[in-house]
Structure formats: C-alpha cells, structure tokens
CSV table of C-alpha atoms in Angstrom, one decimal:
chain,number,residue,atom,x,y,z
A,1,MET,CA,0.0,-0.1,0.0
A,2,LEU,CA,2.9,2.6,0.8
A,3,ARG,CA,4.9,1.6,-2.0
A,4,ALA,CA,1.9,2.3,-4.6
A,5,LEU,CA,1.3,5.4,-2.2
A,6,LEU,CA,4.5,7.1,-2.6
A,7,GLY,CA,5.5,5.9,-6.0
A,8,HIS,CA,8.8,7.1,-7.6
A,9,GLN,CA,9.3,9.4,-4.3
A,10,LEU,CA,10.0,6.0,-2.4
A,11,ILE,CA,13.8,5.0,-2.4
A,12,GLU,CA,13.4,2.1,0.1
A,13,LEU,CA,11.0,0.7,2.5
A,14,ARG,CA,12.3,-1.1,5.7
A,15,TYR,CA,10.9,-3.0,8.7
A,16,GLU,CA,13.1,-1.8,11.5
A,17,VAL,CA,12.0,-2.6,15.5
A,18,GLY,CA,8.6,-3.2,14.8
A,19,GLU,CA,8.1,0.0,12.8
A,20,VAL,CA,8.3,0.9,8.9
A,21,ALA,CA,10.9,3.2,7.6
A,22,LEU,CA,10.7,5.2,4.7
A,23,HIS,CA,13.4,6.4,2.9
A,24,VAL,CA,12.2,9.2,0.3
A,25,ARG,CA,13.7,11.8,-2.2
A,26,ARG,CA,14.2,15.3,-0.5
A,27,GLU,CA,12.9,17.2,-3.1
A,28,GLY,CA,9.2,15.0,-2.9
A,29,LEU,CA,9.3,15.3,1.1
A,30,VAL,CA,6.4,17.8,1.5
A,31,GLN,CA,4.2,15.9,-1.1
A,32,THR,CA,5.1,12.6,0.7
A,33,MET,CA,4.1,13.6,4.4
A,34,ALA,CA,1.1,15.5,2.9
A,35,GLN,CA,0.0,11.8,1.6
A,36,LEU,CA,1.1,9.8,5.0
A,37,ARG,CA,-1.2,12.6,6.9
A,38,ASP,CA,-4.3,12.2,4.6
A,39,GLU,CA,-3.9,8.3,4.9
A,40,GLY,CA,-4.3,8.5,8.9
A,41,TYR,CA,-0.6,9.4,10.1
A,42,GLN,CA,-2.0,12.5,11.4
A,43,GLN,CA,0.3,13.5,14.6
A,44,LEU,CA,3.8,14.8,14.0
A,45,MET,CA,5.6,13.4,17.3
A,46,GLU,CA,9.2,14.2,16.9
A,47,MET,CA,12.0,15.4,14.3
A,48,ALA,CA,15.7,14.1,14.6
A,49,GLY,CA,18.7,14.7,13.0
A,50,VAL,CA,21.7,11.8,12.4
A,51,ASP,CA,25.5,12.7,11.4
A,52,TRP,CA,27.1,10.4,9.3
A,53,PRO,CA,30.6,12.2,8.3
A,54,ASP,CA,31.6,9.6,5.8
A,55,ARG,CA,28.7,9.7,3.9
A,56,PRO,CA,28.5,12.1,0.8
A,57,GLU,CA,25.2,13.5,2.3
A,58,ARG,CA,26.0,13.2,5.8
A,59,PHE,CA,22.8,14.5,7.3
A,60,GLU,CA,20.1,12.4,8.1
A,61,ILE,CA,16.7,14.0,9.0
A,62,VAL,CA,14.1,11.5,10.9
A,63,TYR,CA,10.2,12.5,11.2
A,64,CYS,CA,8.3,10.5,13.3
A,65,LEU,CA,4.6,10.1,12.4
A,66,LEU,CA,1.7,8.4,14.5
A,67,SER,CA,-1.5,7.2,13.5
A,68,LEU,CA,-4.3,6.8,16.1
A,69,THR,CA,-6.9,5.3,14.0
A,70,ARG,CA,-4.3,2.7,13.1
A,71,ASN,CA,-2.4,2.6,16.4
A,72,HIS,CA,1.0,2.8,14.3
A,73,ARG,CA,4.0,4.8,14.2
A,74,ILE,CA,6.0,5.5,10.9
A,75,ARG,CA,9.1,7.0,10.4
A,76,VAL,CA,10.4,9.3,7.1
A,77,HIS,CA,13.8,9.4,6.3
A,78,VAL,CA,15.7,12.3,4.1
A,79,THR,CA,19.3,13.0,3.7
A,80,THR,CA,20.9,16.3,2.6
A,81,HIS,CA,24.4,18.1,3.5
A,82,GLU,CA,25.3,21.7,4.7
A,83,GLU,CA,24.8,23.4,1.6
A,84,THR,CA,21.2,22.2,0.3
A,85,PRO,CA,18.3,23.0,2.3
A,86,VAL,CA,15.6,20.3,3.4
A,87,PRO,CA,12.0,21.4,2.4
A,88,SER,CA,10.0,22.4,5.4
A,89,ILE,CA,7.1,21.1,6.5
A,90,THR,CA,5.6,23.8,8.5
A,91,SER,CA,2.7,24.4,6.4
A,92,LEU,CA,1.2,20.4,7.2
A,93,TRP,CA,2.3,20.7,10.9
A,94,PRO,CA,3.1,24.2,12.2
A,95,VAL,CA,4.9,22.5,15.1
A,96,ALA,CA,7.4,21.5,12.7
A,97,GLY,CA,8.9,25.3,12.9
A,98,TRP,CA,10.2,24.3,16.4
A,99,LEU,CA,11.6,21.1,15.4
A,100,GLU,CA,13.2,22.3,12.7
A,101,ARG,CA,15.0,24.8,14.6
A,102,GLU,CA,16.3,22.5,17.0
A,103,VAL,CA,17.8,20.1,14.0
A,104,PHE,CA,19.1,23.6,12.6
A,105,ASP,CA,20.5,24.4,16.0
A,106,MET,CA,22.5,20.9,16.8
A,107,TYR,CA,23.2,20.1,13.3
A,108,GLY,CA,23.4,23.1,10.8
A,109,VAL,CA,21.2,21.6,8.6
A,110,LEU,CA,18.8,24.5,6.6
A,111,PHE,CA,15.2,24.2,6.2
A,112,GLU,CA,13.8,26.0,2.9
A,113,GLY,CA,10.5,27.7,4.2
A,114,ASN,CA,10.5,27.8,7.7
A,115,PRO,CA,9.2,31.4,8.7
A,116,ASP,CA,11.6,31.5,12.0
A,117,LEU,CA,14.6,29.6,11.2
A,118,ARG,CA,17.1,30.8,14.1
A,119,ARG,CA,18.6,29.0,17.0
A,120,ILE,CA,16.6,27.5,20.0
A,121,LEU,CA,18.7,25.7,22.6
A,122,THR,CA,22.2,27.2,22.1
A,123,ASP,CA,22.9,31.0,23.4
A,124,TYR,CA,23.0,33.9,20.9
A,125,GLY,CA,26.4,34.1,19.3
A,126,PHE,CA,27.3,30.5,19.6
A,127,LYS,CA,29.9,28.9,17.1
A,128,GLY,CA,29.3,25.6,15.7
A,129,HIS,CA,26.7,23.1,15.9
A,130,PRO,CA,27.0,20.7,19.1
A,131,GLN,CA,25.6,17.4,17.7
A,132,ARG,CA,27.9,17.0,14.6
A,133,LYS,CA,30.6,14.5,15.1
A,134,ASP,CA,33.6,16.8,14.4
A,135,PHE,CA,32.1,19.7,17.0
A,136,PRO,CA,34.7,19.4,19.8
A,137,LEU,CA,33.8,18.2,23.5
A,138,THR,CA,35.1,21.3,25.3
A,139,GLY,CA,33.5,23.9,22.3
A,140,TYR,CA,35.2,26.4,21.1
A,141,VAL,CA,34.6,29.5,23.7
A,142,GLU,CA,33.8,29.4,27.3
A,143,LEU,CA,30.8,31.7,28.3
A,144,ARG,CA,30.5,32.9,32.4
A,145,TYR,CA,29.1,35.8,34.1
A,146,SER,CA,31.6,38.5,34.9
A,147,GLU,CA,31.3,39.9,38.5
A,148,GLU,CA,33.9,42.6,37.2
A,149,HIS,CA,32.1,43.9,34.1
A,150,LYS,CA,28.4,42.9,35.4
A,151,ARG,CA,27.7,41.0,32.5
A,152,VAL,CA,28.1,37.5,30.4
A,153,VAL,CA,31.7,37.2,28.4
A,154,TYR,CA,33.2,35.0,26.3
A,155,GLU,CA,36.5,33.7,27.0
A,156,PRO,CA,39.1,30.7,25.3
A,157,VAL,CA,38.1,27.6,26.8
A,158,GLU,CA,41.0,26.8,29.6
A,159,LEU,CA,39.6,23.8,31.7
A,160,ALA,CA,41.5,22.5,34.8
A,161,GLN,CA,40.9,19.1,33.9
A,162,ASP,CA,39.6,17.8,30.4
A,163,PHE,CA,35.8,18.8,30.2
A,164,ARG,CA,35.4,20.2,33.3
A,165,THR,CA,35.7,23.5,35.0
A,166,PHE,CA,35.9,25.0,38.7
A,167,ASP,CA,35.2,27.9,40.8
A,168,PHE,CA,37.1,26.3,43.3
A,169,MET,CA,40.9,24.3,43.4
A,170,SER,CA,39.8,20.7,41.9
A,171,PRO,CA,40.5,17.9,44.5
A,172,TRP,CA,42.9,16.4,42.6
A,173,GLU,CA,45.3,19.3,41.8
A,174,GLY,CA,46.1,19.0,45.8
A,175,ALA,CA,46.2,22.0,48.4
A,176,GLU,CA,48.7,23.0,51.0
A,177,TYR,CA,45.6,22.7,53.6
A,178,ILE,CA,44.5,19.7,55.9
A,179,LEU,CA,40.9,19.1,55.6
A,180,PRO,CA,39.4,17.6,59.1
A,181,GLY,CA,40.0,13.6,59.2
A,182,ASP,CA,43.1,14.0,57.0
A,183,GLU,CA,45.6,14.3,59.9
A,184,LYS,CA,47.0,11.0,59.6
A,185,ALA,CA,47.9,11.7,55.9
A,186,ALA,CA,50.0,14.3,56.6
A,187,PRO,CA,53.8,14.0,56.3
A,188,GLU,CA,55.8,13.2,59.2
A,189,ALA,CA,57.0,16.4,60.9
A,190,PRO,CA,60.7,16.7,61.4
A,191,GLY,CA,62.1,15.4,64.7
A,192,ALA,CA,59.0,13.2,65.2
A,193,PRO,CA,59.9,9.7,66.6
A,194,THR,CA,59.7,6.8,63.9
A,195,PRO,CA,58.2,3.5,65.0
A,196,LEU,CA,60.9,1.0,65.6
A,197,LYS,CA,60.3,-2.2,63.6
A,198,ALA,CA,59.9,-5.7,65.2
A,199,ASP,CA,63.2,-7.2,64.3
A,200,GLU,CA,64.9,-3.5,65.9
A,201,ILE,CA,63.1,-3.7,69.7
A,202,LYS,CA,66.0,-4.3,72.1
A,203,GLY,CA,66.0,-7.1,74.7
A,204,THR,CA,63.3,-9.5,72.7
A,205,GLY,CA,64.3,-12.9,73.6
A,206,ASP,CA,67.5,-11.8,75.7
A,207,PRO,CA,66.9,-12.4,79.4
A,208,LYS,CA,70.2,-10.6,80.2
A,209,GLY,CA,69.4,-7.1,81.3
A,210,ALA,CA,66.1,-7.7,81.6
A,211,PRO,CA,64.2,-6.7,84.7
A,212,ALA,CA,63.2,-9.3,87.1
A,213,ALA,CA,59.5,-9.9,86.5
A,214,PRO,CA,57.4,-9.1,89.7
A,215,THR,CA,56.6,-11.7,92.2
A,216,PRO,CA,52.6,-12.2,92.4
A,217,LYS,CA,51.2,-11.5,96.2
A,218,THR,CA,49.3,-14.4,97.5
A,219,THR,CA,47.6,-15.1,100.6
A,220,GLU,CA,49.1,-18.1,102.4
A,221,ARG,CA,47.6,-17.7,106.2
A,222,PRO,CA,44.0,-16.2,106.8
A,223,GLU,CA,45.1,-13.5,108.7
A,224,GLN,CA,46.8,-11.9,105.5
A,225,THR,CA,43.5,-11.6,103.5
A,226,GLY,CA,43.2,-8.4,105.4
A,227,ALA,CA,39.4,-9.3,105.5
A,228,GLY,CA,39.5,-8.5,109.5
A,229,ALA,CA,39.6,-10.6,112.9
A,230,LYS,CA,36.3,-12.1,112.7
A,231,ALA,CA,36.5,-13.4,109.2
A,232,ASN,CA,40.0,-14.7,109.9
A,233,ALA,CA,38.6,-16.5,112.9
A,234,GLU,CA,35.6,-17.8,110.6
A,235,ALA,CA,37.8,-19.1,108.1
A,236,ALA,CA,40.4,-21.1,110.7
A,237,GLU,CA,37.3,-23.0,111.7
A,238,PRO,CA,37.0,-26.8,111.0
A,239,VAL,CA,34.8,-27.1,107.6
A,240,ASP,CA,32.2,-29.4,109.5
A,241,LYS,CA,31.8,-27.0,112.4
A,242,ALA,CA,31.2,-24.0,110.1
A,243,ALA,CA,28.6,-25.9,108.0
A,244,GLY,CA,26.8,-27.0,111.3
A,245,ARG,CA,26.8,-23.2,112.1
A,246,ASP,CA,24.9,-22.3,109.0
A,247,GLY,CA,22.2,-24.9,108.9
A,248,GLY,CA,24.0,-28.0,107.4
A,249,HIS,CA,24.3,-26.1,104.3
A,250,PRO,CA,27.8,-26.1,102.9
C-alpha cells in the first residue's frame, strides 16, 4: 500500500524494530508527508537529526509520525548536506517550526520555507553546531558571568581538567591545607619519633639485663587476707563446724 501510495518518491522501505522506515527523496518530502497525513498519520511526534560524516550527504533527518486510528507509527528519512536545504513541512504541521529550529541549531541543517529559522537551544552568538561528530567536546569558547564587568563574557576555553571547570581548586590538584579527618595522611613532622620495626626492638628473647618479673602476691594464711579478725576466725574453723553453724548447708 505504501509503495503504491508514494510511487517514485520512495527510495527504500524497511521494517526496523517493529516500525516501518521510509527513505524518500528530499525534493518530494512535502508531497510524501501530505499523503501520509491524509492516510491517517495525522500526528508529527518528533524530528531528529543524525550525522554520518563519511557519507556524501552526511545529515539524515528523521520524521516520526503516529496514526491514532491505525495505532501505528511510521518513520520518514531524508538525507542532505550543509549547503542543500530540506523543504520545510510547517505548512502541514505548524509545530514543525520548532522541531526544524532544533535540528538547525544542533546540526546546521537548513530548512527552506521555515519562517523563523534561528537557534532555539544554544546561546546567542554560539559558534558551531554541538551534535555534529566533528564538534569538539569542550566547545570553542567558554561563557561565564563576569562580576568585574557585570555581564556575560566569552573567553577561550581553559579547563583545569578535560571537559570540567571549577569555581574552586579541584580535589585532585592538591592543596596545602589539611581537611578535618585527613590528619593521618599528613607527612611526618621533622624530629617526630619513627616507630621501630619488630627486629629492632631491644631485649626481645634476651633475658640478660632484662628486669626481673614481679612476684605475684599471695595469701598463705587467713590473717593475710585483710578481711579482719572476725573473718579470719571463721576462716580458721574446721569445715564441718562451719557447716553446722550455717544450718547444714555447705
């Protein structure tokens, strides 16, 4: 049905991930999209760009259409390069104006017939198009607010580490101060004692010159317990007599 509908405008039809992908001629894009809209694909859900630097026409524009009546999605693909504009479909879907601006901002693709083709995501005066494969990850300039000039200024990119910038010293550059809890990581101060190794400890295994071990204190007689005369007298009684005084309990 789609082949008969699109005719010579269709370059290739593929089934990818449960969806139909139509690769059509750039010059017949508006006619193709109008035919699909009239066949039930009323909603333009999304537009996206893809950069293929090795291809003669490096940019691929993908249109995602949805049919509520058919409960089905379809994708339309066209290709172009930077000098050749793609026909705008704002006459069919006014929302395409914003989507085409996004593709233009990110990839630099031109859309012929768009009434307001200007950047939509990047800042004024931005250089380049960020989604291109040849765009540097650090960008070309760095934008920041200057307290001195009280305005936004552009400067050459100067990063302390690749792809990062800090308002303070980055932790891996090192600092002269010690944060709380890092005292053990500080180098040993001059003159501080150095712990001895196990084989450097004197006297280990050598009894000569070592102090005598203290003699443990023992109590040989009841009066040496320090519990008092009464306790000493009770302790001196025979065991059977002491048991009789306690009611027979040992």
